[in-house]
PDB file of C-alpha atoms in Angstrom:
ATOM      1  CA  UNK A   1      19.706 -35.600  33.372  1.00  0.00           C
ATOM      2  CA  UNK A   2      16.811 -37.675  31.803  1.00  0.00           C
ATOM      3  CA  UNK A   3      15.185 -37.466  28.576  1.00  0.00           C
ATOM      4  CA  UNK A   4      11.656 -36.113  28.633  1.00  0.00           C
ATOM      5  CA  UNK A   5       9.175 -35.233  25.868  1.00  0.00           C
ATOM      6  CA  UNK A   6       9.921 -31.548  26.353  1.00  0.00           C
ATOM      7  CA  UNK A   7      13.442 -32.111  24.532  1.00  0.00           C
ATOM      8  CA  UNK A   8      11.463 -33.324  21.504  1.00  0.00           C
ATOM      9  CA  UNK A   9       9.021 -30.353  21.602  1.00  0.00           C
ATOM     10  CA  UNK A  10      12.091 -27.870  21.570  1.00  0.00           C
ATOM     11  CA  UNK A  11      13.947 -29.864  18.796  1.00  0.00           C
ATOM     12  CA  UNK A  12      10.414 -29.994  16.914  1.00  0.00           C
ATOM     13  CA  UNK A  13      10.240 -26.107  17.211  1.00  0.00           C
ATOM     14  CA  UNK A  14      13.775 -25.622  16.038  1.00  0.00           C
ATOM     15  CA  UNK A  15      13.435 -27.732  12.890  1.00  0.00           C
ATOM     16  CA  UNK A  16      10.078 -26.333  12.179  1.00  0.00           C
ATOM     17  CA  UNK A  17      11.287 -22.772  12.289  1.00  0.00           C
ATOM     18  CA  UNK A  18      14.384 -23.633  10.064  1.00  0.00           C
ATOM     19  CA  UNK A  19      11.995 -25.105   7.635  1.00  0.00           C
ATOM     20  CA  UNK A  20       9.535 -22.142   7.697  1.00  0.00           C
ATOM     21  CA  UNK A  21      12.367 -19.718   7.004  1.00  0.00           C
ATOM     22  CA  UNK A  22      13.550 -21.833   4.392  1.00  0.00           C
ATOM     23  CA  UNK A  23      10.385 -22.010   2.739  1.00  0.00           C
ATOM     24  CA  UNK A  24      10.227 -18.171   2.691  1.00  0.00           C
ATOM     25  CA  UNK A  25      13.732 -17.457   1.613  1.00  0.00           C
ATOM     26  CA  UNK A  26      14.400 -20.036  -1.223  1.00  0.00           C
ATOM     27  CA  UNK A  27      13.132 -19.523  -4.803  1.00  0.00           C
ATOM     28  CA  UNK A  28      13.553 -22.815  -6.321  1.00  0.00           C
ATOM     29  CA  UNK A  29      10.234 -24.857  -6.026  1.00  0.00           C
ATOM     30  CA  UNK A  30      12.045 -28.108  -5.231  1.00  0.00           C
ATOM     31  CA  UNK A  31      14.088 -26.781  -2.285  1.00  0.00           C
ATOM     32  CA  UNK A  32      10.801 -25.214  -0.963  1.00  0.00           C
ATOM     33  CA  UNK A  33       9.245 -28.687  -1.212  1.00  0.00           C
ATOM     34  CA  UNK A  34      12.171 -29.935   0.754  1.00  0.00           C
ATOM     35  CA  UNK A  35      11.496 -27.348   3.384  1.00  0.00           C
ATOM     36  CA  UNK A  36       7.826 -28.371   3.561  1.00  0.00           C
ATOM     37  CA  UNK A  37       9.068 -31.865   4.261  1.00  0.00           C
ATOM     38  CA  UNK A  38      11.289 -30.564   7.139  1.00  0.00           C
ATOM     39  CA  UNK A  39       8.333 -28.808   8.633  1.00  0.00           C
ATOM     40  CA  UNK A  40       6.202 -32.128   8.264  1.00  0.00           C
ATOM     41  CA  UNK A  41       9.202 -34.089   9.920  1.00  0.00           C
ATOM     42  CA  UNK A  42       9.147 -31.418  12.936  1.00  0.00           C
ATOM     43  CA  UNK A  43       5.589 -32.065  13.512  1.00  0.00           C
ATOM     44  CA  UNK A  44       6.281 -35.722  13.365  1.00  0.00           C
ATOM     45  CA  UNK A  45       8.937 -35.465  16.215  1.00  0.00           C
ATOM     46  CA  UNK A  46       6.668 -33.723  18.485  1.00  0.00           C
ATOM     47  CA  UNK A  47       3.762 -36.337  17.841  1.00  0.00           C
ATOM     48  CA  UNK A  48       5.996 -39.189  18.448  1.00  0.00           C
ATOM     49  CA  UNK A  49       7.763 -37.331  21.677  1.00  0.00           C
ATOM     50  CA  UNK A  50       4.139 -36.711  23.066  1.00  0.00           C
ATOM     51  CA  UNK A  51       2.851 -40.155  22.297  1.00  0.00           C
ATOM     52  CA  UNK A  52       5.888 -41.456  24.395  1.00  0.00           C
ATOM     53  CA  UNK A  53       5.349 -38.855  27.215  1.00  0.00           C
ATOM     54  CA  UNK A  54       1.882 -39.724  27.618  1.00  0.00           C
ATOM     55  CA  UNK A  55       2.215 -43.519  26.862  1.00  0.00           C
ATOM     56  CA  UNK A  56      -0.593 -43.108  24.246  1.00  0.00           C
ATOM     57  CA  UNK A  57      -0.162 -44.703  20.728  1.00  0.00           C
ATOM     58  CA  UNK A  58      -2.518 -42.133  19.407  1.00  0.00           C
ATOM     59  CA  UNK A  59       0.283 -39.920  18.453  1.00  0.00           C
ATOM     60  CA  UNK A  60       2.054 -42.589  16.420  1.00  0.00           C
ATOM     61  CA  UNK A  61      -1.229 -43.164  14.485  1.00  0.00           C
ATOM     62  CA  UNK A  62      -1.195 -39.461  13.570  1.00  0.00           C
ATOM     63  CA  UNK A  63       2.434 -39.582  12.445  1.00  0.00           C
ATOM     64  CA  UNK A  64       1.585 -42.581  10.216  1.00  0.00           C
ATOM     65  CA  UNK A  65      -1.319 -40.598   8.708  1.00  0.00           C
ATOM     66  CA  UNK A  66       0.902 -37.556   8.299  1.00  0.00           C
ATOM     67  CA  UNK A  67       3.597 -39.713   6.473  1.00  0.00           C
ATOM     68  CA  UNK A  68       0.782 -40.933   3.879  1.00  0.00           C
ATOM     69  CA  UNK A  69      -0.384 -37.336   3.225  1.00  0.00           C
ATOM     70  CA  UNK A  70       3.244 -36.129   2.759  1.00  0.00           C
ATOM     71  CA  UNK A  71       3.627 -38.822   0.237  1.00  0.00           C
ATOM     72  CA  UNK A  72       0.644 -37.773  -1.637  1.00  0.00           C
ATOM     73  CA  UNK A  73       1.550 -34.163  -1.473  1.00  0.00           C
ATOM     74  CA  UNK A  74       4.886 -34.805  -2.904  1.00  0.00           C
ATOM     75  CA  UNK A  75       3.576 -36.739  -5.835  1.00  0.00           C
ATOM     76  CA  UNK A  76       1.153 -33.904  -6.741  1.00  0.00           C
ATOM     77  CA  UNK A  77       3.596 -31.195  -6.092  1.00  0.00           C
ATOM     78  CA  UNK A  78       6.381 -32.683  -8.272  1.00  0.00           C
ATOM     79  CA  UNK A  79       3.969 -33.528 -10.933  1.00  0.00           C
ATOM     80  CA  UNK A  80       2.904 -29.650 -10.945  1.00  0.00           C
ATOM     81  CA  UNK A  81       6.589 -28.754 -10.956  1.00  0.00           C
ATOM     82  CA  UNK A  82       7.280 -31.023 -13.971  1.00  0.00           C
ATOM     83  CA  UNK A  83       4.098 -29.596 -15.783  1.00  0.00           C
ATOM     84  CA  UNK A  84       5.368 -26.200 -15.092  1.00  0.00           C
ATOM     85  CA  UNK A  85       8.927 -26.622 -15.912  1.00  0.00           C
ATOM     86  CA  UNK A  86       8.018 -28.194 -19.254  1.00  0.00           C
ATOM     87  CA  UNK A  87       6.228 -24.941 -20.355  1.00  0.00           C
ATOM     88  CA  UNK A  88       8.720 -22.454 -18.748  1.00  0.00           C
ATOM     89  CA  UNK A  89      12.354 -23.499 -18.250  1.00  0.00           C
ATOM     90  CA  UNK A  90      13.932 -22.380 -14.969  1.00  0.00           C
ATOM     91  CA  UNK A  91      10.708 -20.950 -13.484  1.00  0.00           C
ATOM     92  CA  UNK A  92      11.274 -19.914  -9.767  1.00  0.00           C
ATOM     93  CA  UNK A  93       8.603 -18.912  -7.067  1.00  0.00           C
ATOM     94  CA  UNK A  94       9.580 -15.223  -7.511  1.00  0.00           C
ATOM     95  CA  UNK A  95       8.243 -15.226 -10.993  1.00  0.00           C
ATOM     96  CA  UNK A  96       4.819 -14.360  -9.359  1.00  0.00           C
ATOM     97  CA  UNK A  97       6.275 -10.890  -9.314  1.00  0.00           C
ATOM     98  CA  UNK A  98       5.232 -10.499 -12.982  1.00  0.00           C
ATOM     99  CA  UNK A  99       1.709 -10.674 -11.801  1.00  0.00           C
ATOM    100  CA  UNK A 100       1.646  -7.195 -10.703  1.00  0.00           C
ATOM    101  CA  UNK A 101      -0.088  -5.277 -13.424  1.00  0.00           C
TER     102      UNK A 101
ATOM    103  CA  UNK B   1      23.829 -38.780  31.482  1.00  0.00           C
ATOM    104  CA  UNK B   2      21.967 -41.660  30.300  1.00  0.00           C
ATOM    105  CA  UNK B   3      22.464 -43.549  27.139  1.00  0.00           C
ATOM    106  CA  UNK B   4      19.064 -42.135  25.930  1.00  0.00           C
ATOM    107  CA  UNK B   5      20.197 -38.420  26.461  1.00  0.00           C
ATOM    108  CA  UNK B   6      23.559 -39.159  24.655  1.00  0.00           C
ATOM    109  CA  UNK B   7      21.903 -40.698  21.684  1.00  0.00           C
ATOM    110  CA  UNK B   8      19.241 -37.750  21.592  1.00  0.00           C
ATOM    111  CA  UNK B   9      21.824 -35.250  21.655  1.00  0.00           C
ATOM    112  CA  UNK B  10      23.935 -36.763  18.817  1.00  0.00           C
ATOM    113  CA  UNK B  11      20.761 -37.271  16.635  1.00  0.00           C
ATOM    114  CA  UNK B  12      19.497 -33.724  17.420  1.00  0.00           C
ATOM    115  CA  UNK B  13      22.840 -32.325  16.074  1.00  0.00           C
ATOM    116  CA  UNK B  14      22.660 -34.464  12.946  1.00  0.00           C
ATOM    117  CA  UNK B  15      19.025 -33.279  12.435  1.00  0.00           C
ATOM    118  CA  UNK B  16      19.630 -29.711  13.034  1.00  0.00           C
ATOM    119  CA  UNK B  17      22.775 -29.561  10.823  1.00  0.00           C
ATOM    120  CA  UNK B  18      20.904 -31.395   8.076  1.00  0.00           C
ATOM    121  CA  UNK B  19      18.017 -28.959   8.403  1.00  0.00           C
ATOM    122  CA  UNK B  20      20.400 -25.920   8.075  1.00  0.00           C
ATOM    123  CA  UNK B  21      22.110 -27.544   5.105  1.00  0.00           C
ATOM    124  CA  UNK B  22      18.693 -28.171   3.269  1.00  0.00           C
ATOM    125  CA  UNK B  23      18.091 -24.394   3.629  1.00  0.00           C
ATOM    126  CA  UNK B  24      21.471 -23.028   2.844  1.00  0.00           C
ATOM    127  CA  UNK B  25      22.897 -25.332   0.261  1.00  0.00           C
ATOM    128  CA  UNK B  26      23.195 -23.696  -3.091  1.00  0.00           C
ATOM    129  CA  UNK B  27      22.710 -26.521  -5.174  1.00  0.00           C
ATOM    130  CA  UNK B  28      19.189 -28.429  -5.149  1.00  0.00           C
ATOM    131  CA  UNK B  29      21.053 -31.900  -5.008  1.00  0.00           C
ATOM    132  CA  UNK B  30      23.069 -31.008  -2.062  1.00  0.00           C
ATOM    133  CA  UNK B  31      19.750 -29.912  -0.408  1.00  0.00           C
ATOM    134  CA  UNK B  32      18.256 -33.405  -1.046  1.00  0.00           C
ATOM    135  CA  UNK B  33      21.344 -35.130   0.369  1.00  0.00           C
ATOM    136  CA  UNK B  34      21.035 -32.852   3.532  1.00  0.00           C
ATOM    137  CA  UNK B  35      17.347 -33.845   3.686  1.00  0.00           C
ATOM    138  CA  UNK B  36      18.411 -37.590   3.632  1.00  0.00           C
ATOM    139  CA  UNK B  37      20.620 -36.727   6.675  1.00  0.00           C
ATOM    140  CA  UNK B  38      17.883 -35.043   8.508  1.00  0.00           C
ATOM    141  CA  UNK B  39      15.315 -37.940   7.971  1.00  0.00           C
ATOM    142  CA  UNK B  40      17.881 -40.462   9.041  1.00  0.00           C
ATOM    143  CA  UNK B  41      18.469 -38.388  12.186  1.00  0.00           C
ATOM    144  CA  UNK B  42      14.558 -38.271  12.842  1.00  0.00           C
ATOM    145  CA  UNK B  43      14.404 -41.974  12.328  1.00  0.00           C
ATOM    146  CA  UNK B  44      16.910 -42.458  15.181  1.00  0.00           C
ATOM    147  CA  UNK B  45      14.956 -40.120  17.309  1.00  0.00           C
ATOM    148  CA  UNK B  46      11.859 -42.234  16.528  1.00  0.00           C
ATOM    149  CA  UNK B  47      13.872 -45.386  17.841  1.00  0.00           C
ATOM    150  CA  UNK B  48      14.930 -43.656  20.996  1.00  0.00           C
ATOM    151  CA  UNK B  49      11.301 -43.339  22.012  1.00  0.00           C
ATOM    152  CA  UNK B  50      10.178 -46.906  21.010  1.00  0.00           C
ATOM    153  CA  UNK B  51       8.393 -45.970  17.915  1.00  0.00           C
ATOM    154  CA  UNK B  52      10.249 -48.787  15.931  1.00  0.00           C
ATOM    155  CA  UNK B  53       7.613 -49.260  13.077  1.00  0.00           C
ATOM    156  CA  UNK B  54       7.632 -45.494  12.431  1.00  0.00           C
ATOM    157  CA  UNK B  55      11.356 -45.266  12.376  1.00  0.00           C
ATOM    158  CA  UNK B  56      11.452 -48.148   9.627  1.00  0.00           C
ATOM    159  CA  UNK B  57       8.611 -46.436   7.696  1.00  0.00           C
ATOM    160  CA  UNK B  58      10.549 -43.087   7.927  1.00  0.00           C
ATOM    161  CA  UNK B  59      13.508 -44.672   6.308  1.00  0.00           C
ATOM    162  CA  UNK B  60      11.534 -46.637   3.626  1.00  0.00           C
ATOM    163  CA  UNK B  61       9.147 -43.831   2.677  1.00  0.00           C
ATOM    164  CA  UNK B  62      11.024 -40.641   3.163  1.00  0.00           C
ATOM    165  CA  UNK B  63      14.416 -41.595   2.596  1.00  0.00           C
ATOM    166  CA  UNK B  64      13.778 -44.266   0.129  1.00  0.00           C
ATOM    167  CA  UNK B  65      10.790 -42.906  -1.934  1.00  0.00           C
ATOM    168  CA  UNK B  66      10.305 -39.286  -1.318  1.00  0.00           C
ATOM    169  CA  UNK B  67      13.922 -37.865  -1.521  1.00  0.00           C
ATOM    170  CA  UNK B  68      14.404 -40.294  -4.491  1.00  0.00           C
ATOM    171  CA  UNK B  69      11.588 -38.796  -6.187  1.00  0.00           C
ATOM    172  CA  UNK B  70      13.075 -35.344  -5.472  1.00  0.00           C
ATOM    173  CA  UNK B  71      16.324 -36.372  -7.088  1.00  0.00           C
ATOM    174  CA  UNK B  72      14.478 -38.021  -9.951  1.00  0.00           C
ATOM    175  CA  UNK B  73      12.779 -34.832 -10.789  1.00  0.00           C
ATOM    176  CA  UNK B  74      15.985 -32.685 -10.550  1.00  0.00           C
ATOM    177  CA  UNK B  75      17.613 -35.242 -12.899  1.00  0.00           C
ATOM    178  CA  UNK B  76      14.594 -35.076 -15.352  1.00  0.00           C
ATOM    179  CA  UNK B  77      14.360 -31.312 -15.251  1.00  0.00           C
ATOM    180  CA  UNK B  78      18.117 -30.424 -15.296  1.00  0.00           C
ATOM    181  CA  UNK B  79      17.335 -27.985 -12.521  1.00  0.00           C
ATOM    182  CA  UNK B  80      21.127 -27.650 -11.538  1.00  0.00           C
ATOM    183  CA  UNK B  81      21.407 -23.976 -11.676  1.00  0.00           C
ATOM    184  CA  UNK B  82      22.635 -22.929  -8.250  1.00  0.00           C
ATOM    185  CA  UNK B  83      20.554 -20.343  -6.353  1.00  0.00           C
ATOM    186  CA  UNK B  84      22.158 -17.305  -5.194  1.00  0.00           C
ATOM    187  CA  UNK B  85      20.712 -16.332  -1.792  1.00  0.00           C
ATOM    188  CA  UNK B  86      22.025 -12.888  -2.015  1.00  0.00           C
ATOM    189  CA  UNK B  87      19.931 -11.823  -4.859  1.00  0.00           C
ATOM    190  CA  UNK B  88      16.588 -10.487  -3.693  1.00  0.00           C
ATOM    191  CA  UNK B  89      13.981  -9.894  -6.401  1.00  0.00           C
ATOM    192  CA  UNK B  90      11.160  -9.216  -3.866  1.00  0.00           C
ATOM    193  CA  UNK B  91      12.503  -6.277  -1.885  1.00  0.00           C
ATOM    194  CA  UNK B  92      12.119  -6.894   1.878  1.00  0.00           C
ATOM    195  CA  UNK B  93      11.180 -10.486   1.822  1.00  0.00           C
ATOM    196  CA  UNK B  94      14.158 -11.993   3.210  1.00  0.00           C
ATOM    197  CA  UNK B  95      14.483  -9.736   6.512  1.00  0.00           C
ATOM    198  CA  UNK B  96      10.719 -10.411   6.936  1.00  0.00           C
ATOM    199  CA  UNK B  97      11.242 -14.186   6.435  1.00  0.00           C
ATOM    200  CA  UNK B  98      13.934 -14.197   9.358  1.00  0.00           C
ATOM    201  CA  UNK B  99      11.704 -12.011  11.562  1.00  0.00           C
ATOM    202  CA  UNK B 100       8.764 -14.357  11.091  1.00  0.00           C
ATOM    203  CA  UNK B 101      10.729 -17.461  11.536  1.00  0.00           C
ATOM    204  CA  UNK B 102      12.209 -15.957  14.948  1.00  0.00           C
ATOM    205  CA  UNK B 103       8.747 -15.169  15.991  1.00  0.00           C
ATOM    206  CA  UNK B 104       7.409 -18.669  15.266  1.00  0.00           C
ATOM    207  CA  UNK B 105      10.429 -20.102  17.261  1.00  0.00           C
ATOM    208  CA  UNK B 106       9.937 -17.689  20.020  1.00  0.00           C
ATOM    209  CA  UNK B 107       6.283 -18.337  20.415  1.00  0.00           C
ATOM    210  CA  UNK B 108       6.685 -22.155  20.452  1.00  0.00           C
ATOM    211  CA  UNK B 109       9.460 -21.875  22.892  1.00  0.00           C
ATOM    212  CA  UNK B 110       7.567 -19.605  25.025  1.00  0.00           C
ATOM    213  CA  UNK B 111       4.509 -22.024  25.058  1.00  0.00           C
ATOM    214  CA  UNK B 112       6.705 -25.032  25.755  1.00  0.00           C
ATOM    215  CA  UNK B 113       8.466 -23.066  28.622  1.00  0.00           C
ATOM    216  CA  UNK B 114       5.281 -21.923  30.182  1.00  0.00           C
ATOM    217  CA  UNK B 115       4.296 -25.421  31.147  1.00  0.00           C
ATOM    218  CA  UNK B 116       6.061 -27.654  33.273  1.00  0.00           C
ATOM    219  CA  UNK B 117       6.204 -30.850  31.215  1.00  0.00           C
ATOM    220  CA  UNK B 118       3.244 -32.440  29.386  1.00  0.00           C
ATOM    221  CA  UNK B 119      -0.192 -31.428  30.630  1.00  0.00           C
ATOM    222  CA  UNK B 120      -2.259 -34.364  29.055  1.00  0.00           C
ATOM    223  CA  UNK B 121      -3.686 -37.181  30.771  1.00  0.00           C
ATOM    224  CA  UNK B 122      -1.686 -40.651  30.751  1.00  0.00           C
ATOM    225  CA  UNK B 123      -3.480 -42.960  28.106  1.00  0.00           C
ATOM    226  CA  UNK B 124      -5.790 -45.457  29.344  1.00  0.00           C
ATOM    227  CA  UNK B 125      -7.312 -47.026  26.291  1.00  0.00           C
ATOM    228  CA  UNK B 126      -4.320 -47.256  23.981  1.00  0.00           C
ATOM    229  CA  UNK B 127      -1.059 -47.341  26.041  1.00  0.00           C
ATOM    230  CA  UNK B 128       2.252 -48.175  24.008  1.00  0.00           C
ATOM    231  CA  UNK B 129       3.677 -50.005  27.178  1.00  0.00           C
ATOM    232  CA  UNK B 130       1.144 -52.783  27.936  1.00  0.00           C
ATOM    233  CA  UNK B 131       1.345 -54.600  31.086  1.00  0.00           C
ATOM    234  CA  UNK B 132       1.328 -57.732  29.026  1.00  0.00           C
ATOM    235  CA  UNK B 133       4.910 -56.992  28.246  1.00  0.00           C
ATOM    236  CA  UNK B 134       6.592 -58.292  25.061  1.00  0.00           C
ATOM    237  CA  UNK B 135       3.917 -56.879  22.674  1.00  0.00           C
ATOM    238  CA  UNK B 136       5.723 -55.069  19.886  1.00  0.00           C
ATOM    239  CA  UNK B 137       4.684 -51.544  19.106  1.00  0.00           C
ATOM    240  CA  UNK B 138       3.679 -52.483  15.645  1.00  0.00           C
ATOM    241  CA  UNK B 139       0.776 -54.764  16.933  1.00  0.00           C
ATOM    242  CA  UNK B 140      -0.620 -51.993  19.068  1.00  0.00           C
ATOM    243  CA  UNK B 141      -0.329 -49.470  16.293  1.00  0.00           C
ATOM    244  CA  UNK B 142      -2.015 -51.843  13.866  1.00  0.00           C
ATOM    245  CA  UNK B 143      -4.847 -52.637  16.306  1.00  0.00           C
ATOM    246  CA  UNK B 144      -5.501 -48.982  16.853  1.00  0.00           C
ATOM    247  CA  UNK B 145      -5.339 -48.082  13.135  1.00  0.00           C
ATOM    248  CA  UNK B 146      -7.697 -50.924  12.159  1.00  0.00           C
ATOM    249  CA  UNK B 147     -10.215 -50.366  15.025  1.00  0.00           C
ATOM    250  CA  UNK B 148     -10.482 -46.799  16.217  1.00  0.00           C
ATOM    251  CA  UNK B 149      -9.182 -45.144  13.037  1.00  0.00           C
ATOM    252  CA  UNK B 150     -10.271 -47.498  10.282  1.00  0.00           C
ATOM    253  CA  UNK B 151     -12.453 -44.865   8.519  1.00  0.00           C
ATOM    254  CA  UNK B 152      -9.397 -42.550   8.440  1.00  0.00           C
ATOM    255  CA  UNK B 153      -7.365 -45.412   6.978  1.00  0.00           C
ATOM    256  CA  UNK B 154      -9.905 -45.811   4.190  1.00  0.00           C
ATOM    257  CA  UNK B 155      -9.813 -42.107   3.333  1.00  0.00           C
ATOM    258  CA  UNK B 156      -6.022 -42.156   3.124  1.00  0.00           C
ATOM    259  CA  UNK B 157      -6.242 -45.063   0.696  1.00  0.00           C
ATOM    260  CA  UNK B 158      -8.663 -42.884  -1.280  1.00  0.00           C
ATOM    261  CA  UNK B 159      -6.385 -39.898  -1.195  1.00  0.00           C
ATOM    262  CA  UNK B 160      -3.544 -41.936  -2.370  1.00  0.00           C
ATOM    263  CA  UNK B 161      -5.534 -43.142  -5.385  1.00  0.00           C
ATOM    264  CA  UNK B 162      -6.463 -39.683  -6.055  1.00  0.00           C
ATOM    265  CA  UNK B 163      -2.873 -38.526  -5.961  1.00  0.00           C
ATOM    266  CA  UNK B 164      -1.763 -41.216  -8.347  1.00  0.00           C
ATOM    267  CA  UNK B 165      -4.542 -40.496 -10.840  1.00  0.00           C
ATOM    268  CA  UNK B 166      -3.815 -36.753 -10.626  1.00  0.00           C
ATOM    269  CA  UNK B 167       0.060 -37.368 -10.993  1.00  0.00           C
ATOM    270  CA  UNK B 168      -0.682 -39.307 -14.105  1.00  0.00           C
ATOM    271  CA  UNK B 169      -3.058 -36.652 -15.530  1.00  0.00           C
ATOM    272  CA  UNK B 170      -0.757 -33.913 -14.855  1.00  0.00           C
ATOM    273  CA  UNK B 171       2.345 -35.569 -16.149  1.00  0.00           C
ATOM    274  CA  UNK B 172       0.547 -36.503 -19.431  1.00  0.00           C
ATOM    275  CA  UNK B 173       1.460 -34.534 -22.544  1.00  0.00           C
ATOM    276  CA  UNK B 174      -1.594 -33.131 -23.953  1.00  0.00           C
ATOM    277  CA  UNK B 175      -1.747 -33.676 -27.772  1.00  0.00           C
ATOM    278  CA  UNK B 176      -2.578 -30.888 -30.175  1.00  0.00           C
ATOM    279  CA  UNK B 177      -2.253 -27.273 -29.948  1.00  0.00           C
ATOM    280  CA  UNK B 178      -2.801 -25.177 -26.667  1.00  0.00           C
ATOM    281  CA  UNK B 179      -5.925 -23.302 -26.249  1.00  0.00           C
ATOM    282  CA  UNK B 180      -5.487 -19.649 -27.954  1.00  0.00           C
ATOM    283  CA  UNK B 181      -4.929 -16.961 -25.406  1.00  0.00           C
ATOM    284  CA  UNK B 182      -7.438 -14.118 -25.724  1.00  0.00           C
ATOM    285  CA  UNK B 183      -6.512 -11.114 -28.003  1.00  0.00           C
ATOM    286  CA  UNK B 184      -7.030  -8.807 -25.086  1.00  0.00           C
ATOM    287  CA  UNK B 185      -4.572 -10.489 -22.870  1.00  0.00           C
ATOM    288  CA  UNK B 186      -1.936 -10.290 -25.461  1.00  0.00           C
ATOM    289  CA  UNK B 187      -1.778  -6.680 -25.411  1.00  0.00           C
ATOM    290  CA  UNK B 188      -0.263  -6.587 -21.948  1.00  0.00           C
ATOM    291  CA  UNK B 189       3.493  -5.967 -22.210  1.00  0.00           C
ATOM    292  CA  UNK B 190       4.428  -8.519 -19.511  1.00  0.00           C
ATOM    293  CA  UNK B 191       2.447 -11.458 -21.004  1.00  0.00           C
ATOM    294  CA  UNK B 192       4.139 -10.734 -24.369  1.00  0.00           C
ATOM    295  CA  UNK B 193       7.450 -10.897 -22.867  1.00  0.00           C
ATOM    296  CA  UNK B 194       6.706 -14.304 -21.243  1.00  0.00           C
ATOM    297  CA  UNK B 195       5.362 -15.763 -24.492  1.00  0.00           C
ATOM    298  CA  UNK B 196       8.399 -14.540 -26.387  1.00  0.00           C
ATOM    299  CA  UNK B 197      10.556 -16.168 -23.840  1.00  0.00           C
ATOM    300  CA  UNK B 198       8.762 -19.203 -23.966  1.00  0.00           C
ATOM    301  CA  UNK B 199       8.800 -19.617 -27.866  1.00  0.00           C
ATOM    302  CA  UNK B 200      12.096 -21.295 -28.052  1.00  0.00           C
ATOM    303  CA  UNK B 201      11.592 -24.451 -26.180  1.00  0.00           C
ATOM    304  CA  UNK B 202      14.038 -26.489 -28.225  1.00  0.00           C
ATOM    305  CA  UNK B 203      16.858 -24.419 -27.402  1.00  0.00           C
ATOM    306  CA  UNK B 204      16.096 -24.577 -23.734  1.00  0.00           C
ATOM    307  CA  UNK B 205      15.775 -28.157 -23.515  1.00  0.00           C
ATOM    308  CA  UNK B 206      19.151 -28.531 -25.302  1.00  0.00           C
ATOM    309  CA  UNK B 207      20.669 -26.312 -22.541  1.00  0.00           C
ATOM    310  CA  UNK B 208      19.062 -28.306 -19.901  1.00  0.00           C
ATOM    311  CA  UNK B 209      20.374 -31.637 -21.204  1.00  0.00           C
ATOM    312  CA  UNK B 210      23.823 -30.209 -21.528  1.00  0.00           C
ATOM    313  CA  UNK B 211      23.491 -28.957 -17.909  1.00  0.00           C
ATOM    314  CA  UNK B 212      22.336 -32.257 -16.700  1.00  0.00           C
ATOM    315  CA  UNK B 213      25.441 -34.182 -18.100  1.00  0.00           C
ATOM    316  CA  UNK B 214      28.054 -31.993 -16.264  1.00  0.00           C
TER     317      UNK B 214
END
């Protein structure tokens, strides 16, 4: 049995699906962010796996930039969460149900 | 079974159990700790396929900075109420979530299964394993980033600057009163409820601090 890039693709698909389901079923905005991080990591896994399979460093470059964007996204997202929580203690994502008129 | 396969299977187990833990843990702090487990597993998987620099960055940036930022915000806000997964405020949301997750997974696995291995072309311009052996992957990565992708690199620098400025602006407490809400909006019942909830910030903050200590 030999390791191939396909193994990385399958693992990436599994982690991505777990992250997607978590994003949909959890209500705490912080945990939803963590699920987004899971999905980004799943994509990173597939990028690195394909870069290795095709012997091309381009995949690793993409992962590098994804990490930068993920860091920026977390900084902004958590700033928004802090700003909202300061106004409304214990706000959750399901509070959007009060938007129905 | 080669060593590579062995390490892959162990780390895949760590990654998957950590991912499930993030989703299923009641407490946000436990989710963050499971996230660290997943990120370390992914770093090991990067090492298996010779992405040494990315593995180091994964540990430093994700486990060292991002998760710490999560824990810091949890500590700051006192968001320590556990989340009951059985309560379902939006009817039908959870079954739909499972169905769409299974659909995503099924589609991706079908695509992976339909092709026999990778269909791309083996790289000629920027290979990881050079014939001039001994070159570490960090040199090749740096060479590619600072030649082919230098404009993207500049843009990400700009993005980080914007993110830092935005975070500072949003975290700042604005002095003075808030802008008044229009009279017409106040007549609506739901908004009035929200406003009356939010009118006791002192009590809420006291609760949060007590919760954070426990």
